[in-house]
Short mmCIF file of C-alpha atoms in Angstrom, two decimals:
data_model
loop_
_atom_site.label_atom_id
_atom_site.label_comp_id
_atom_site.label_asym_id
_atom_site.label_seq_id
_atom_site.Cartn_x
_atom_site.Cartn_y
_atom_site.Cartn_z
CA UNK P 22 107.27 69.80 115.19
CA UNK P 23 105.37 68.39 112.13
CA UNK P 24 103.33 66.30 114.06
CA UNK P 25 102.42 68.95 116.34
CA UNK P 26 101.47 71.18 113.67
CA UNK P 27 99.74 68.24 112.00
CA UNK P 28 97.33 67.59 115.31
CA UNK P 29 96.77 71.47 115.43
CA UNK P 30 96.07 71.39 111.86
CA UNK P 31 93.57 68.50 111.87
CA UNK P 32 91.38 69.62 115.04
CA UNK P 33 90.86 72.65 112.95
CA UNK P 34 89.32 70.72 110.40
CA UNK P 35 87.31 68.09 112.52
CA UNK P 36 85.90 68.15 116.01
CA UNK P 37 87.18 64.59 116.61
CA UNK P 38 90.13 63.72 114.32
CA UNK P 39 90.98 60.61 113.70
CA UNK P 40 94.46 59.17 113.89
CA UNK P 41 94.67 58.69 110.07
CA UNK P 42 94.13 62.47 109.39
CA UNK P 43 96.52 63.44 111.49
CA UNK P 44 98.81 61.01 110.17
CA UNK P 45 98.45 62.17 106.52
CA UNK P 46 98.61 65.98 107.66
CA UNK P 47 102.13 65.24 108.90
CA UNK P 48 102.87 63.87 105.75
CA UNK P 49 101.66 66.78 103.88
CA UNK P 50 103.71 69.66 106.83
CA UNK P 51 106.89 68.02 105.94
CA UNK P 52 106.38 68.59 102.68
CA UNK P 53 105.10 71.96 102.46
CA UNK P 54 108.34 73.35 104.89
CA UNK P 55 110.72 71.19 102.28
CA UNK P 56 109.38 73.90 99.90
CA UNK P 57 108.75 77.08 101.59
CA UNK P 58 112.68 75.96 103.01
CA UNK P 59 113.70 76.23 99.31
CA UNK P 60 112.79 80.09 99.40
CA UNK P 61 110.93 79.57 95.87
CA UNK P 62 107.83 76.81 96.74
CA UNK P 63 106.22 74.49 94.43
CA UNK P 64 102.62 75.73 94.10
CA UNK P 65 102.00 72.46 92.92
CA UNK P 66 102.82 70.82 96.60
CA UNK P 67 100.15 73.20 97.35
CA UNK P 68 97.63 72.31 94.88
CA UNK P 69 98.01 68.78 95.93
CA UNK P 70 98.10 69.58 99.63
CA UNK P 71 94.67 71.39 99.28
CA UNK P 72 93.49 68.78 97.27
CA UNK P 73 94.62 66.01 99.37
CA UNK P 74 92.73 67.80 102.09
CA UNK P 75 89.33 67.72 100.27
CA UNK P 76 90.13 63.81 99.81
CA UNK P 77 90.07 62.92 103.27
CA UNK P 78 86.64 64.19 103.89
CA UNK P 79 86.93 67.66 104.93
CA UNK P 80 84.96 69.00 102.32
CA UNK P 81 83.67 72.40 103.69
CA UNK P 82 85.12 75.58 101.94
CA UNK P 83 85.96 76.73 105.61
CA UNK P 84 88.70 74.14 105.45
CA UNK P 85 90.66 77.06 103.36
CA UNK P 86 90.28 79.86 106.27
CA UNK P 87 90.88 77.34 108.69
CA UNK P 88 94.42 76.16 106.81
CA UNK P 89 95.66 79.88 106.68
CA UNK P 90 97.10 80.18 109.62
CA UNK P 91 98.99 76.80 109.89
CA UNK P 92 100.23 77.92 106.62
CA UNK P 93 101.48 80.90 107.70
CA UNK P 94 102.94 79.09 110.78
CA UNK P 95 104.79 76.95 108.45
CA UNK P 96 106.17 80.10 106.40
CA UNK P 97 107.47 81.69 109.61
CA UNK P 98 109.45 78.10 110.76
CA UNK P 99 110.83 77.79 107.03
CA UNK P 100 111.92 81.62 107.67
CA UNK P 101 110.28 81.92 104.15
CA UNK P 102 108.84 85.59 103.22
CA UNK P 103 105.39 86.94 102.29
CA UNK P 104 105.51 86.16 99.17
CA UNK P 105 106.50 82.28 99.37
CA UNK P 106 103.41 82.37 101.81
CA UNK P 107 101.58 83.69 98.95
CA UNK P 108 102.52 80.52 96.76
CA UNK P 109 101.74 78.31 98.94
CA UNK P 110 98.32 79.91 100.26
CA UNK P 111 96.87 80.20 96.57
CA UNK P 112 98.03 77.35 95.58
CA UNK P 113 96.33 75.31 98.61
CA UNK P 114 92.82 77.16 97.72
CA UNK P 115 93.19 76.71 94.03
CA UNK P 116 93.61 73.00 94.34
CA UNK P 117 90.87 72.95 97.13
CA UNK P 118 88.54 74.31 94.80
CA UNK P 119 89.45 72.79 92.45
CA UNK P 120 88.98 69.49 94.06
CA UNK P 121 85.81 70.53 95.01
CA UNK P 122 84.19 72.06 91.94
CA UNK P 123 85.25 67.96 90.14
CA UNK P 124 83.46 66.48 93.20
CA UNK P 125 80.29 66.41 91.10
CA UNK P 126 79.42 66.44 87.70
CA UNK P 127 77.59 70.49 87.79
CA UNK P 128 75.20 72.52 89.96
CA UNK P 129 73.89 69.63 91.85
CA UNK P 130 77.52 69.27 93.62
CA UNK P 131 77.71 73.07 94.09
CA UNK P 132 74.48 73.83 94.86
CA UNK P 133 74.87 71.13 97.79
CA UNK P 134 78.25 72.77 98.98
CA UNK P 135 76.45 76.13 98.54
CA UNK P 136 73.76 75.40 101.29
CA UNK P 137 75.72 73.19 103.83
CA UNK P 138 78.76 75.28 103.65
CA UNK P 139 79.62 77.27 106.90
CA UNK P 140 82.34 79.56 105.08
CA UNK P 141 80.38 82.19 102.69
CA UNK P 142 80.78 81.48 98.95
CA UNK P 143 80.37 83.43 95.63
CA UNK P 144 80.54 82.79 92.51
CA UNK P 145 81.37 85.67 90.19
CA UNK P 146 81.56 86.53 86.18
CA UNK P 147 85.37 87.46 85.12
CA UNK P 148 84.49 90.84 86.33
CA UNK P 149 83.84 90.21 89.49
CA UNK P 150 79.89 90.59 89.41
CA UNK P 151 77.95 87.89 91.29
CA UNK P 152 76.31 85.41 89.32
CA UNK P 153 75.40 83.28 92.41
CA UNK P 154 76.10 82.80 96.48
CA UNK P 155 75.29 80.56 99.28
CA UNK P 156 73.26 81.70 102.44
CA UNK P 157 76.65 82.22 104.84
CA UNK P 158 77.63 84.69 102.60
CA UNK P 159 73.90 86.58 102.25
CA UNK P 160 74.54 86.32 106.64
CA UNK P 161 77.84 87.79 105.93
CA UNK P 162 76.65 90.50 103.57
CA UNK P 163 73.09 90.78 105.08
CA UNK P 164 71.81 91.06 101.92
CA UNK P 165 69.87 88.76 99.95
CA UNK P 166 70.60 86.66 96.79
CA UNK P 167 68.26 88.54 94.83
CA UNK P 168 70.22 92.12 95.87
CA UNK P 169 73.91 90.42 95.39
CA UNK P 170 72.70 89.08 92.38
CA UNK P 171 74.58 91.07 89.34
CA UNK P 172 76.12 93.66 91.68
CA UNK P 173 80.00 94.12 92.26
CA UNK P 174 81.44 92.55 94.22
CA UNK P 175 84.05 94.78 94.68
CA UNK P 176 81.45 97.10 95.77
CA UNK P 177 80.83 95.25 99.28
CA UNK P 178 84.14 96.25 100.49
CA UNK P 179 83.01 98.95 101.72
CA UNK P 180 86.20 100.57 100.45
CA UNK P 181 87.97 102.34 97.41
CA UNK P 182 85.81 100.38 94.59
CA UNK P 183 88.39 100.87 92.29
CA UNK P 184 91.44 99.82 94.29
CA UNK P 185 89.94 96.84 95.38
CA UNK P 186 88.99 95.99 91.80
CA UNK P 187 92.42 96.31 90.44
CA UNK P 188 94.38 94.62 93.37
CA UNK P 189 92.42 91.42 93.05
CA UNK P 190 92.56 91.65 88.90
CA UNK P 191 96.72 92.38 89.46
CA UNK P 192 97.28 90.09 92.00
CA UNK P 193 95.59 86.99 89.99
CA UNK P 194 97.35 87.91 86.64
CA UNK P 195 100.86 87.91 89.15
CA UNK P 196 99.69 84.90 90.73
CA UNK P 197 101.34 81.41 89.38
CA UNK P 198 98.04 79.23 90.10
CA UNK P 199 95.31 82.06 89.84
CA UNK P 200 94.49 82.28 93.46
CA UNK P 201 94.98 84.96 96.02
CA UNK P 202 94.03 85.90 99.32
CA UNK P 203 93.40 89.32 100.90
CA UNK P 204 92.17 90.59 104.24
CA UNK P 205 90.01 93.40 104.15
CA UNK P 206 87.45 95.57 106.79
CA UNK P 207 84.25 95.37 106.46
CA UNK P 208 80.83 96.81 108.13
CA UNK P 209 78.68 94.34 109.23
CA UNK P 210 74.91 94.30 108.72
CA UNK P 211 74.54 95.30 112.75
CA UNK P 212 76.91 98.60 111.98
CA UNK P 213 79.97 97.39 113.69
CA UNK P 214 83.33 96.95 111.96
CA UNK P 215 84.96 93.85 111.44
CA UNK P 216 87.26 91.95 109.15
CA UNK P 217 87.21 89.21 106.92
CA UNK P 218 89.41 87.34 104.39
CA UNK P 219 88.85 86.01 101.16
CA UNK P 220 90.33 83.30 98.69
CA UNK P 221 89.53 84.11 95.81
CA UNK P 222 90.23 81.64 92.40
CA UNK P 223 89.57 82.23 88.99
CA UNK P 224 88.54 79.04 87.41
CA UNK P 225 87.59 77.91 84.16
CA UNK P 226 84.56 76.86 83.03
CA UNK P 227 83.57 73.81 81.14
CA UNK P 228 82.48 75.54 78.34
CA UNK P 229 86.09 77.84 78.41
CA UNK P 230 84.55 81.09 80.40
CA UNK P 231 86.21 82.35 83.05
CA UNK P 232 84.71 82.99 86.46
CA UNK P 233 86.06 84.11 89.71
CA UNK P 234 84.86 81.57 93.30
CA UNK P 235 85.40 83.68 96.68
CA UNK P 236 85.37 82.18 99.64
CA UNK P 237 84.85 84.65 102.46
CA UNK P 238 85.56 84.42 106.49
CA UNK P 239 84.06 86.83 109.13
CA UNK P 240 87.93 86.69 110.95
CA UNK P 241 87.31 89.27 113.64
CA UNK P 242 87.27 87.54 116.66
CA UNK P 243 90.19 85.76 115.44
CA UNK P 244 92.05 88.96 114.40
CA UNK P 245 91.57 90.54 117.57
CA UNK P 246 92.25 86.94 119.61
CA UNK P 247 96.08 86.96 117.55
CA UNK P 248 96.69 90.87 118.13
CA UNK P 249 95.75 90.22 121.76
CA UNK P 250 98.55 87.44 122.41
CA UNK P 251 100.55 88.90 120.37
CA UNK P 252 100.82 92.25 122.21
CA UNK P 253 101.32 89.73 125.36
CA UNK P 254 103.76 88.25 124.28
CA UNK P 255 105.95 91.22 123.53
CA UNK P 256 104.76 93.46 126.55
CA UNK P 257 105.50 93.01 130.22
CA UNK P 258 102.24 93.17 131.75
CA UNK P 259 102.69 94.97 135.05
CA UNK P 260 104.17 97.91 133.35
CA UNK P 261 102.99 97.20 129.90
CA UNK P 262 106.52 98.30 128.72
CA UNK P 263 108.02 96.01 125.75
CA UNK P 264 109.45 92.90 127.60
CA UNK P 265 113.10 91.53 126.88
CA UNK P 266 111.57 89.56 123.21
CA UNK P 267 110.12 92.79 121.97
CA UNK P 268 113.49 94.59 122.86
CA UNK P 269 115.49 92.15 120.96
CA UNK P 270 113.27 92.56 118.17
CA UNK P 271 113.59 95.68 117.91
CA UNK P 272 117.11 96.17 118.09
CA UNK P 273 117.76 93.30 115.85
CA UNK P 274 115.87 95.87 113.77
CA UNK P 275 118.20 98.61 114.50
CA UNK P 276 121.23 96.79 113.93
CA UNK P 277 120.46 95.61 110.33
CA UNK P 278 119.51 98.80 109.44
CA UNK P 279 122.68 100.58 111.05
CA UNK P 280 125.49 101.94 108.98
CA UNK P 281 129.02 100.97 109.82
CA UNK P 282 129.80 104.31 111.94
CA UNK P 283 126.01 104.73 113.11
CA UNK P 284 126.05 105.11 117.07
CA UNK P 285 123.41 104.19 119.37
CA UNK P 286 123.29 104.02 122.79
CA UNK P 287 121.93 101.26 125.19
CA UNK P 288 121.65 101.91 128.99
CA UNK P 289 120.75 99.53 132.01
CA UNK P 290 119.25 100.68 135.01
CA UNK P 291 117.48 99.67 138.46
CA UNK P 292 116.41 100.65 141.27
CA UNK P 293 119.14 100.91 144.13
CA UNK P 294 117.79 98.50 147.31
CA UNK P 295 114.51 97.70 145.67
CA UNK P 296 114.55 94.37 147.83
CA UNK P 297 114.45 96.46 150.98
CA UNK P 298 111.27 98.31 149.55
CA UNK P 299 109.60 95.09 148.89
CA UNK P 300 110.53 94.01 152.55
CA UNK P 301 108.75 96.66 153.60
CA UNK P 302 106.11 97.55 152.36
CA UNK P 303 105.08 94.11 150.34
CA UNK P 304 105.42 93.14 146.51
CA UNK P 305 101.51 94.52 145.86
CA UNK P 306 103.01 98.12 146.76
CA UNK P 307 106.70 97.44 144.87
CA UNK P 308 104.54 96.12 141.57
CA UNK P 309 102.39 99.61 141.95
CA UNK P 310 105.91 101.49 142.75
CA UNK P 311 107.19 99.72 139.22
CA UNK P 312 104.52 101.72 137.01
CA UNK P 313 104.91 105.04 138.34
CA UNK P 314 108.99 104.53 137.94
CA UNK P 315 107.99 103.44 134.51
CA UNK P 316 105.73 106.21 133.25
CA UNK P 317 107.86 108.46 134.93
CA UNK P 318 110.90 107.12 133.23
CA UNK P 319 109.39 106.87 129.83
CA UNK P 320 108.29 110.53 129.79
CA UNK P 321 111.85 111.25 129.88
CA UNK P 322 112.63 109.62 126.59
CA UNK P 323 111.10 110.27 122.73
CA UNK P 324 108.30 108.06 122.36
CA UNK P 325 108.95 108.49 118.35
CA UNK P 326 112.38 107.17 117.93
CA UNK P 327 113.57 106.12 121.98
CA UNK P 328 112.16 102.62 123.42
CA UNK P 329 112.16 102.01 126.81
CA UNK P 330 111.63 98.23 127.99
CA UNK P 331 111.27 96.29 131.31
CA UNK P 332 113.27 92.99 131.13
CA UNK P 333 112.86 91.67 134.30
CA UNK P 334 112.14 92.86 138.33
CA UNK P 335 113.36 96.27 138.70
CA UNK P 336 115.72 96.25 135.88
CA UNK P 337 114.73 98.46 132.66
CA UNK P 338 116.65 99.35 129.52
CA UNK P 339 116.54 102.35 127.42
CA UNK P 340 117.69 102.37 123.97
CA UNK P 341 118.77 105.54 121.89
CA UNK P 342 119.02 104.70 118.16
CA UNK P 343 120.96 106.29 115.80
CA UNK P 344 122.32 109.32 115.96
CA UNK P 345 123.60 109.33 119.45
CA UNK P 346 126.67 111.07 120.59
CA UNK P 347 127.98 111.51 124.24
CA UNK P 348 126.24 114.77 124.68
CA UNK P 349 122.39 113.09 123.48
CA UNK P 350 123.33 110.10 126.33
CA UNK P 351 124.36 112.13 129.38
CA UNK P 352 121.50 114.57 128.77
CA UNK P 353 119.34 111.13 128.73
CA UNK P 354 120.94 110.18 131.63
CA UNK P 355 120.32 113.37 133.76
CA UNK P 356 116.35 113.34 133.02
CA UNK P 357 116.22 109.70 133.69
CA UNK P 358 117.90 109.98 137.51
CA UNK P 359 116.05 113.15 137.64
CA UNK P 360 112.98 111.66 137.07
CA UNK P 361 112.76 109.66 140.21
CA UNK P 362 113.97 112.82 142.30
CA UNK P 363 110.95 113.86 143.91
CA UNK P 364 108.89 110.66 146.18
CA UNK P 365 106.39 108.27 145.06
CA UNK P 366 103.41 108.22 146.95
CA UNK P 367 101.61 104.71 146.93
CA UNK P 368 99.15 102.81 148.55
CA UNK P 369 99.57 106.17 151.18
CA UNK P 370 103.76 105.43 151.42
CA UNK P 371 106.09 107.85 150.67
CA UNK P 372 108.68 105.80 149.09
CA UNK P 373 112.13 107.82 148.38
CA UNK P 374 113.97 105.53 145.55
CA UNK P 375 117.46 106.48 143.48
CA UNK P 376 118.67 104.19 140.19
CA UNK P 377 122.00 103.47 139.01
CA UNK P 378 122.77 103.45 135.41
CA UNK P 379 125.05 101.79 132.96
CA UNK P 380 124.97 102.80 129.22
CA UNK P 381 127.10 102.06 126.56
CA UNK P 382 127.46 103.84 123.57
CA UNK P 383 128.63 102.10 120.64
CA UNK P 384 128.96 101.24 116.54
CA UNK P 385 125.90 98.86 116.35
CA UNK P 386 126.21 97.51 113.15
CA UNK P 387 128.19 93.82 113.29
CA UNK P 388 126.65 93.29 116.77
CA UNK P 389 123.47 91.42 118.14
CA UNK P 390 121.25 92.23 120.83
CA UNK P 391 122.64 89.60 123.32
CA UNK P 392 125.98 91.43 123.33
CA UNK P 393 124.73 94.98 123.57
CA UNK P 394 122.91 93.97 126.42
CA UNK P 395 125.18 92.31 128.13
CA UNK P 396 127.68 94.86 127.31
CA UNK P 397 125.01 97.47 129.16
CA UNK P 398 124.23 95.62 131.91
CA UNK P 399 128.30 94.63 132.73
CA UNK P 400 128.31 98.28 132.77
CA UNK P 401 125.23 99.01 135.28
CA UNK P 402 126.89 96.61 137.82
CA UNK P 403 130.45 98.33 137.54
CA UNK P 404 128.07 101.49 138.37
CA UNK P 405 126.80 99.87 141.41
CA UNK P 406 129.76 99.19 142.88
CA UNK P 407 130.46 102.26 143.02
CA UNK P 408 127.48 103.12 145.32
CA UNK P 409 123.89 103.97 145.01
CA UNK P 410 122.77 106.85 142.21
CA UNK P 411 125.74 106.69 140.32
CA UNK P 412 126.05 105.64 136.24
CA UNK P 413 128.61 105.10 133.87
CA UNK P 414 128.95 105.38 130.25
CA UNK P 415 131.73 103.45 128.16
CA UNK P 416 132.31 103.51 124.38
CA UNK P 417 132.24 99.78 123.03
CA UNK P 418 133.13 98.17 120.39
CA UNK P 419 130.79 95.22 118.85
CA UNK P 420 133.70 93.78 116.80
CA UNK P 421 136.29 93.68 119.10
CA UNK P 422 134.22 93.45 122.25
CA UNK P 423 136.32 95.93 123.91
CA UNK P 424 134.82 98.85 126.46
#
């Protein structure tokens, strides 16, 4: 995996990156999951990481943005939480900066980052108010030097003034290497709404004032790009139903916050002879047949607490959380086969379908997804056997895996 991540990493540093980088980012992965795997990382493997970074040539403030998200890749493998990210994102800004602002001896060396740099950069007094910034982040503001100049910049959220000021000035006292990062929207200077994120360090002057360095990403595109492939990959796409990942999820969810007697229900259902539809009429009509079977099943159920998912061909699963009782499933039983009662007209077909049903109702807490599922769907083909439009429902027990 590290080397993976590594080549990732790199070509989102350098167009063309050479073997040695990637080499030395591997180097630097393994290290950073040995501490996020710890549960309580070393912000000073950070530090070094970011500085390390800024050592093999990738000098451009955007290398900080562009680390984020391998970072937070590396949190997720390590099974580390938000806060551990945290650590190790500050502390991989703070010791980029750091590396960057000892680059050169004053101004000179920042002035030279300032108008080369790609990722917008401020430089503010300890109260946040802008002593200086580099043309990406006048394009980001679409303001001028001379109009950031002295002004807030807690002000350019375009948000609660206040809040903003005292969740940076809290979150940098909390923080262990004075360095944060925050996500926040914006309005650009065309009028549209976007989002960007900031690292922001408080540094120290030579002469022992304190000053705050923001570095600031227009992340939109990429915001939008990640909640785009991430609703793919936890929706099925013909029906646009949670798939079988987003169902585990979510009762993985259920299950750790179940109490020892809490009930819930899951039932597994299909439609009876669906093959023969698709025979005869063609898949393009049986995919089209699929979304009115789904919208009309999923009007039967509580969009606020019920979740209704497609995990594969005709087959569909219904979940009731907690509190379910044998009255609460039969009734969701009954408006589920009723449901697909009266005939689907597609493509100019009347198509006449019935579904068969297995649900099992049963103390959640102690089991897993896998088994509740299975559990279900033993329990829809028991219902099948006994013909078409027929369901059963069978108490079961997660510990002792008895129906």
């Amino acid at each position: 995996m590290s080397r993976r991540v590594a080549a990732r990493w790199a070509a989102q540093l350098v167009a063309a990156p050479p073997a040695q980088l990637v080499a030395t980012l591997e180097t630097w992965t393994d290290r950073l999951l040995a501490t996020l795997a710890t549960g309580s990382p070393d912000p000073v493997v950070a530090e070094q990481a970011g500085a390390a970074v800024y050592g093999l040539g990738c000098t451009d403030p955007v290398v900080i943005a562009r680390s984020m998200p391998i970072l937070q890749e590396l949190s997720e493998h390590a099974g580390a939480d938000t806060a551990a990210f945290g650590v190790v994102a500050g502390g991989f800004g703070h010791g980029f900066a750091r590396a960057l602002a000892a680059a050169a001896p004053a101004t000179e060396g920042l002035e030279a980052a300032f108008r080369h740099a790609s990722i917008a950069i401020s430089i503010g007094d300890a109260h946040g108010n802008i002593i200086n910034a580099n043309p990406a982040f006048e394009r980001l503001m679409g303001k001028s030097l001379a109009e950031l100049q002295g002004r807030s910049g807690f002000e350019l959220a375009d948000d609660d003034v206040h809040g903003i000021r005292e969740q940076v000035h809290g979150e940098l006292e909390r923080s262990e290497n004075g360095t944060i990062r925050l996500e926040n929207e914006y309005v650009r200077p065309d009028g549209t709404e976007g989002w960007t994120t900031w690292t922001v360090t408080r540094c120290v002057s030579a002469s022992g004032g304190l000053y705050l360095l923001g570095f600031g990403e227009d992340t939109t595109e990429h915001r939008t790009t990640t909640d785009r492939l991430h609703w793919q990959a936890h929706h099925d796409p013909l029906t646009a139903l949670p798939n079988r990942r987003h169902l585990r999820t979510q009762l993985d969810t259920l299950i750790t916050a179940a109490g020892p007697e809490d009930l819930a229900a899951v039932c597994a259902l299909d439609l009876d002879d669906f093959k023969d539809i698709n025979d005869a009429f063609g898949h393009t009509v049986g995919d089209s047949l699929l979304v009115e079977v789904a919208a009309r099943l999923q009007a039967c159920l509580d969009p606020e607490t019920d979740v209704l998912a497609r995990i594969g061909g005709d087959e569909f699963i219904a979940v009731l959380p907690p509190p379910a009782d044998e009255e609460r499933v039969e009734k969701a039983v009954h408006l589920l086969q009723a449901a697909v009662e009266e005939p689907f007209v597609v493509a100019d077909h009347q198509i006449e379908i019935t579904i068969s049903l297995g649900a099992v109702m049963s103390r959640i807490a102690g089991g897993t997804p896998r088994d509740l599922l299975t559990a279900a769907d033993n329990c829809l083909y028991a219902a099948k056997a006994l013909g078409k439009n027929r369901w059963i429902l069978r108490r079961w027990d997660p510990v002792r895996r008895e129906s």
